[in-house]
């Protein structure tokens, strides 16, 4: 690692520590009670930004030793010399100032919210109808967006430790890639295998971009 890479890594670590400190401070402020002991509302606090000014001084010293001697003479007459020390010293200074600005989740844009449920009126011993609704945090329905749904076999096996689930025969989805309609909804069927026991719990992972929700389905 050269000197510049070392300095860049040091500054990156310092900025990360400052950002972590700001986040932890804001979390502590968020934990303050909204009312006092008399039920009166108390002020809430938000850290919009933090200005920083960093000065990094790096001093490095490298020492090498070289041993010299006359090896052409007989051993008894060889001359030996003490090691010669070569010392190199380098000093590098770096200065950086800036501002860390807090950004709401989603960079200020409405967040995607996913809701999933099974239709209770269309339950059968063989399958379940899974219905999904997508909207944003402003309540606007999201149509024409891709939704992925998959069986989370790892979690499902953990919840059904009293039996062995075969991924190929325990259950399957009618479709894993869905598209929301204008009303923000989409649906698919979850089919159970013939040998899947009653009471088996399956976990479904539903994703739209970076947004995710889970649904547990019991046979």
GROMACS .gro file of C-alpha atoms in nm:
model
  219
    1UNK     CA    1   0.000   0.000   0.000
    2UNK     CA    2   0.144   0.337  -0.098
    3UNK     CA    3   0.124   0.652   0.110
    4UNK     CA    4  -0.172   0.800  -0.079
    5UNK     CA    5  -0.377   0.481  -0.039
    6UNK     CA    6  -0.302   0.478   0.332
    7UNK     CA    7  -0.418   0.838   0.374
    8UNK     CA    8  -0.734   0.776   0.171
    9UNK     CA    9  -0.815   0.474   0.387
   10UNK     CA   10  -0.758   0.677   0.704
   11UNK     CA   11  -0.988   0.959   0.591
   12UNK     CA   12  -1.252   0.710   0.479
   13UNK     CA   13  -1.244   0.548   0.824
   14UNK     CA   14  -1.273   0.886   0.998
   15UNK     CA   15  -1.570   0.993   0.784
   16UNK     CA   16  -1.740   0.660   0.846
   17UNK     CA   17  -1.691   0.701   1.221
   18UNK     CA   18  -1.838   1.053   1.212
   19UNK     CA   19  -2.141   0.932   1.014
   20UNK     CA   20  -2.194   0.642   1.257
   21UNK     CA   21  -2.175   0.884   1.548
   22UNK     CA   22  -2.435   1.113   1.392
   23UNK     CA   23  -2.668   0.820   1.326
   24UNK     CA   24  -2.634   0.686   1.681
   25UNK     CA   25  -2.693   1.035   1.824
   26UNK     CA   26  -3.010   1.073   1.615
   27UNK     CA   27  -3.132   0.730   1.726
   28UNK     CA   28  -3.084   0.838   2.088
   29UNK     CA   29  -3.284   1.155   2.020
   30UNK     CA   30  -3.558   0.949   1.856
   31UNK     CA   31  -3.585   0.740   2.173
   32UNK     CA   32  -3.676   1.043   2.385
   33UNK     CA   33  -4.035   1.023   2.514
   34UNK     CA   34  -4.281   1.238   2.315
   35UNK     CA   35  -4.454   1.359   2.634
   36UNK     CA   36  -4.342   1.444   2.986
   37UNK     CA   37  -4.470   1.292   3.311
   38UNK     CA   38  -4.771   1.524   3.296
   39UNK     CA   39  -4.867   1.417   2.944
   40UNK     CA   40  -4.752   1.741   2.785
   41UNK     CA   41  -4.581   1.726   2.446
   42UNK     CA   42  -4.207   1.789   2.457
   43UNK     CA   43  -3.982   1.909   2.174
   44UNK     CA   44  -3.832   1.656   1.934
   45UNK     CA   45  -3.486   1.698   1.787
   46UNK     CA   46  -3.338   1.626   1.445
   47UNK     CA   47  -2.976   1.660   1.333
   48UNK     CA   48  -2.998   1.802   0.978
   49UNK     CA   49  -2.622   1.813   0.914
   50UNK     CA   50  -2.280   1.805   1.076
   51UNK     CA   51  -1.986   2.019   0.961
   52UNK     CA   52  -1.643   1.865   1.003
   53UNK     CA   53  -1.284   1.979   0.964
   54UNK     CA   54  -1.015   1.710   0.962
   55UNK     CA   55  -0.638   1.756   0.969
   56UNK     CA   56  -0.438   1.437   0.923
   57UNK     CA   57  -0.062   1.434   0.979
   58UNK     CA   58   0.119   1.118   0.879
   59UNK     CA   59   0.481   1.059   0.972
   60UNK     CA   60   0.659   0.746   0.850
   61UNK     CA   61   1.006   0.623   0.925
   62UNK     CA   62   1.179   0.337   0.746
   63UNK     CA   63   1.509   0.196   0.868
   64UNK     CA   64   1.726  -0.057   0.683
   65UNK     CA   65   2.042  -0.219   0.813
   66UNK     CA   66   2.331  -0.341   0.599
   67UNK     CA   67   2.611  -0.560   0.740
   68UNK     CA   68   2.949  -0.539   0.565
   69UNK     CA   69   3.257  -0.750   0.604
   70UNK     CA   70   3.560  -0.891   0.421
   71UNK     CA   71   3.475  -1.251   0.332
   72UNK     CA   72   3.787  -1.311   0.114
   73UNK     CA   73   4.022  -1.346   0.412
   74UNK     CA   74   4.058  -1.653   0.631
   75UNK     CA   75   3.797  -1.677   0.902
   76UNK     CA   76   4.037  -1.578   1.179
   77UNK     CA   77   4.141  -1.262   0.993
   78UNK     CA   78   3.801  -1.153   0.865
   79UNK     CA   79   3.704  -0.799   0.949
   80UNK     CA   80   3.351  -0.749   1.074
   81UNK     CA   81   3.172  -0.418   1.084
   82UNK     CA   82   2.864  -0.308   1.274
   83UNK     CA   83   2.540  -0.276   1.071
   84UNK     CA   84   2.494   0.049   0.884
   85UNK     CA   85   2.151   0.202   0.945
   86UNK     CA   86   1.981   0.398   0.669
   87UNK     CA   87   1.681   0.591   0.795
   88UNK     CA   88   1.424   0.754   0.569
   89UNK     CA   89   1.162   0.983   0.713
   90UNK     CA   90   0.855   1.113   0.532
   91UNK     CA   91   0.582   1.341   0.655
   92UNK     CA   92   0.252   1.393   0.475
   93UNK     CA   93  -0.026   1.627   0.577
   94UNK     CA   94  -0.382   1.619   0.453
   95UNK     CA   95  -0.667   1.856   0.527
   96UNK     CA   96  -1.033   1.802   0.444
   97UNK     CA   97  -1.349   1.981   0.548
   98UNK     CA   98  -1.708   1.925   0.452
   99UNK     CA   99  -2.061   1.858   0.567
  100UNK     CA  100  -2.246   1.532   0.634
  101UNK     CA  101  -2.613   1.582   0.552
  102UNK     CA  102  -2.884   1.350   0.678
  103UNK     CA  103  -3.102   1.213   0.398
  104UNK     CA  104  -3.445   1.059   0.469
  105UNK     CA  105  -3.498   0.697   0.360
  106UNK     CA  106  -3.557   0.677  -0.014
  107UNK     CA  107  -3.366   1.004  -0.063
  108UNK     CA  108  -3.679   1.198   0.019
  109UNK     CA  109  -3.893   1.013  -0.236
  110UNK     CA  110  -4.205   0.816  -0.134
  111UNK     CA  111  -4.116   0.469  -0.009
  112UNK     CA  112  -4.261   0.155  -0.167
  113UNK     CA  113  -4.482  -0.048   0.064
  114UNK     CA  114  -4.576  -0.408  -0.008
  115UNK     CA  115  -4.867  -0.594   0.149
  116UNK     CA  116  -4.930  -0.965   0.100
  117UNK     CA  117  -5.207  -1.196   0.215
  118UNK     CA  118  -5.377  -1.519   0.121
  119UNK     CA  119  -5.740  -1.502   0.011
  120UNK     CA  120  -5.937  -1.674   0.292
  121UNK     CA  121  -6.233  -1.741   0.061
  122UNK     CA  122  -6.024  -1.940  -0.186
  123UNK     CA  123  -5.837  -2.173   0.046
  124UNK     CA  124  -5.820  -2.536  -0.063
  125UNK     CA  125  -5.626  -2.838   0.056
  126UNK     CA  126  -5.408  -2.817  -0.252
  127UNK     CA  127  -5.336  -2.448  -0.296
  128UNK     CA  128  -5.361  -2.091  -0.169
  129UNK     CA  129  -5.428  -1.773  -0.364
  130UNK     CA  130  -5.165  -1.514  -0.272
  131UNK     CA  131  -5.260  -1.152  -0.335
  132UNK     CA  132  -5.007  -0.866  -0.326
  133UNK     CA  133  -5.068  -0.491  -0.307
  134UNK     CA  134  -4.802  -0.231  -0.390
  135UNK     CA  135  -4.829   0.135  -0.298
  136UNK     CA  136  -4.603   0.414  -0.182
  137UNK     CA  137  -4.589   0.591   0.154
  138UNK     CA  138  -4.822   0.862   0.015
  139UNK     CA  139  -5.092   0.601  -0.042
  140UNK     CA  140  -5.056   0.604  -0.421
  141UNK     CA  141  -5.105   0.266  -0.592
  142UNK     CA  142  -4.810   0.139  -0.796
  143UNK     CA  143  -4.900  -0.026  -1.127
  144UNK     CA  144  -4.686  -0.171  -1.402
  145UNK     CA  145  -4.403  -0.277  -1.173
  146UNK     CA  146  -4.235  -0.616  -1.147
  147UNK     CA  147  -4.280  -0.817  -0.828
  148UNK     CA  148  -4.074  -1.124  -0.743
  149UNK     CA  149  -4.204  -1.391  -0.506
  150UNK     CA  150  -4.006  -1.692  -0.388
  151UNK     CA  151  -4.031  -1.960  -0.123
  152UNK     CA  152  -3.774  -1.902   0.149
  153UNK     CA  153  -3.671  -2.264   0.195
  154UNK     CA  154  -3.410  -2.196   0.462
  155UNK     CA  155  -3.658  -2.027   0.697
  156UNK     CA  156  -3.931  -2.276   0.609
  157UNK     CA  157  -3.708  -2.572   0.696
  158UNK     CA  158  -3.615  -2.407   1.025
  159UNK     CA  159  -3.982  -2.364   1.115
  160UNK     CA  160  -4.060  -2.727   1.023
  161UNK     CA  161  -3.767  -2.894   1.195
  162UNK     CA  162  -3.985  -3.196   1.281
  163UNK     CA  163  -3.997  -3.298   0.914
  164UNK     CA  164  -3.788  -3.293   0.600
  165UNK     CA  165  -3.902  -3.060   0.323
  166UNK     CA  166  -3.814  -3.155  -0.031
  167UNK     CA  167  -3.780  -2.838  -0.236
  168UNK     CA  168  -3.890  -3.014  -0.552
  169UNK     CA  169  -4.207  -3.172  -0.415
  170UNK     CA  170  -4.314  -2.982  -0.098
  171UNK     CA  171  -4.457  -2.677  -0.275
  172UNK     CA  172  -4.431  -2.461  -0.585
  173UNK     CA  173  -4.549  -2.122  -0.705
  174UNK     CA  174  -4.761  -2.077  -1.013
  175UNK     CA  175  -4.533  -1.786  -1.108
  176UNK     CA  176  -4.239  -1.615  -0.937
  177UNK     CA  177  -4.231  -1.309  -1.164
  178UNK     CA  178  -4.545  -1.095  -1.143
  179UNK     CA  179  -4.656  -0.755  -1.271
  180UNK     CA  180  -4.880  -0.519  -1.077
  181UNK     CA  181  -5.199  -0.394  -1.241
  182UNK     CA  182  -5.330  -0.037  -1.239
  183UNK     CA  183  -5.486  -0.101  -0.896
  184UNK     CA  184  -5.144  -0.193  -0.759
  185UNK     CA  185  -5.241  -0.558  -0.714
  186UNK     CA  186  -5.113  -0.886  -0.849
  187UNK     CA  187  -5.166  -1.247  -0.748
  188UNK     CA  188  -5.040  -1.601  -0.786
  189UNK     CA  189  -5.112  -1.949  -0.651
  190UNK     CA  190  -4.905  -2.153  -0.407
  191UNK     CA  191  -4.949  -2.525  -0.468
  192UNK     CA  192  -4.873  -2.786  -0.200
  193UNK     CA  193  -4.724  -3.128  -0.275
  194UNK     CA  194  -4.924  -3.440  -0.202
  195UNK     CA  195  -4.685  -3.547   0.073
  196UNK     CA  196  -4.673  -3.207   0.246
  197UNK     CA  197  -4.818  -3.244   0.594
  198UNK     CA  198  -5.109  -3.042   0.723
  199UNK     CA  199  -4.970  -2.769   0.950
  200UNK     CA  200  -4.656  -2.717   0.739
  201UNK     CA  201  -4.548  -2.352   0.744
  202UNK     CA  202  -4.397  -2.196   0.431
  203UNK     CA  203  -4.236  -1.852   0.423
  204UNK     CA  204  -4.271  -1.642   0.108
  205UNK     CA  205  -4.032  -1.358   0.022
  206UNK     CA  206  -4.192  -1.082  -0.187
  207UNK     CA  207  -3.969  -0.815  -0.346
  208UNK     CA  208  -4.017  -0.502  -0.554
  209UNK     CA  209  -3.679  -0.341  -0.609
  210UNK     CA  210  -3.526  -0.282  -0.266
  211UNK     CA  211  -3.859  -0.321  -0.085
  212UNK     CA  212  -3.947  -0.657   0.065
  213UNK     CA  213  -4.216  -0.820   0.275
  214UNK     CA  214  -4.273  -1.175   0.398
  215UNK     CA  215  -4.582  -1.389   0.425
  216UNK     CA  216  -4.622  -1.712   0.618
  217UNK     CA  217  -4.863  -1.967   0.476
  218UNK     CA  218  -4.985  -2.270   0.669
  219UNK     CA  219  -5.124  -2.573   0.494
   0.00000   0.00000   0.00000
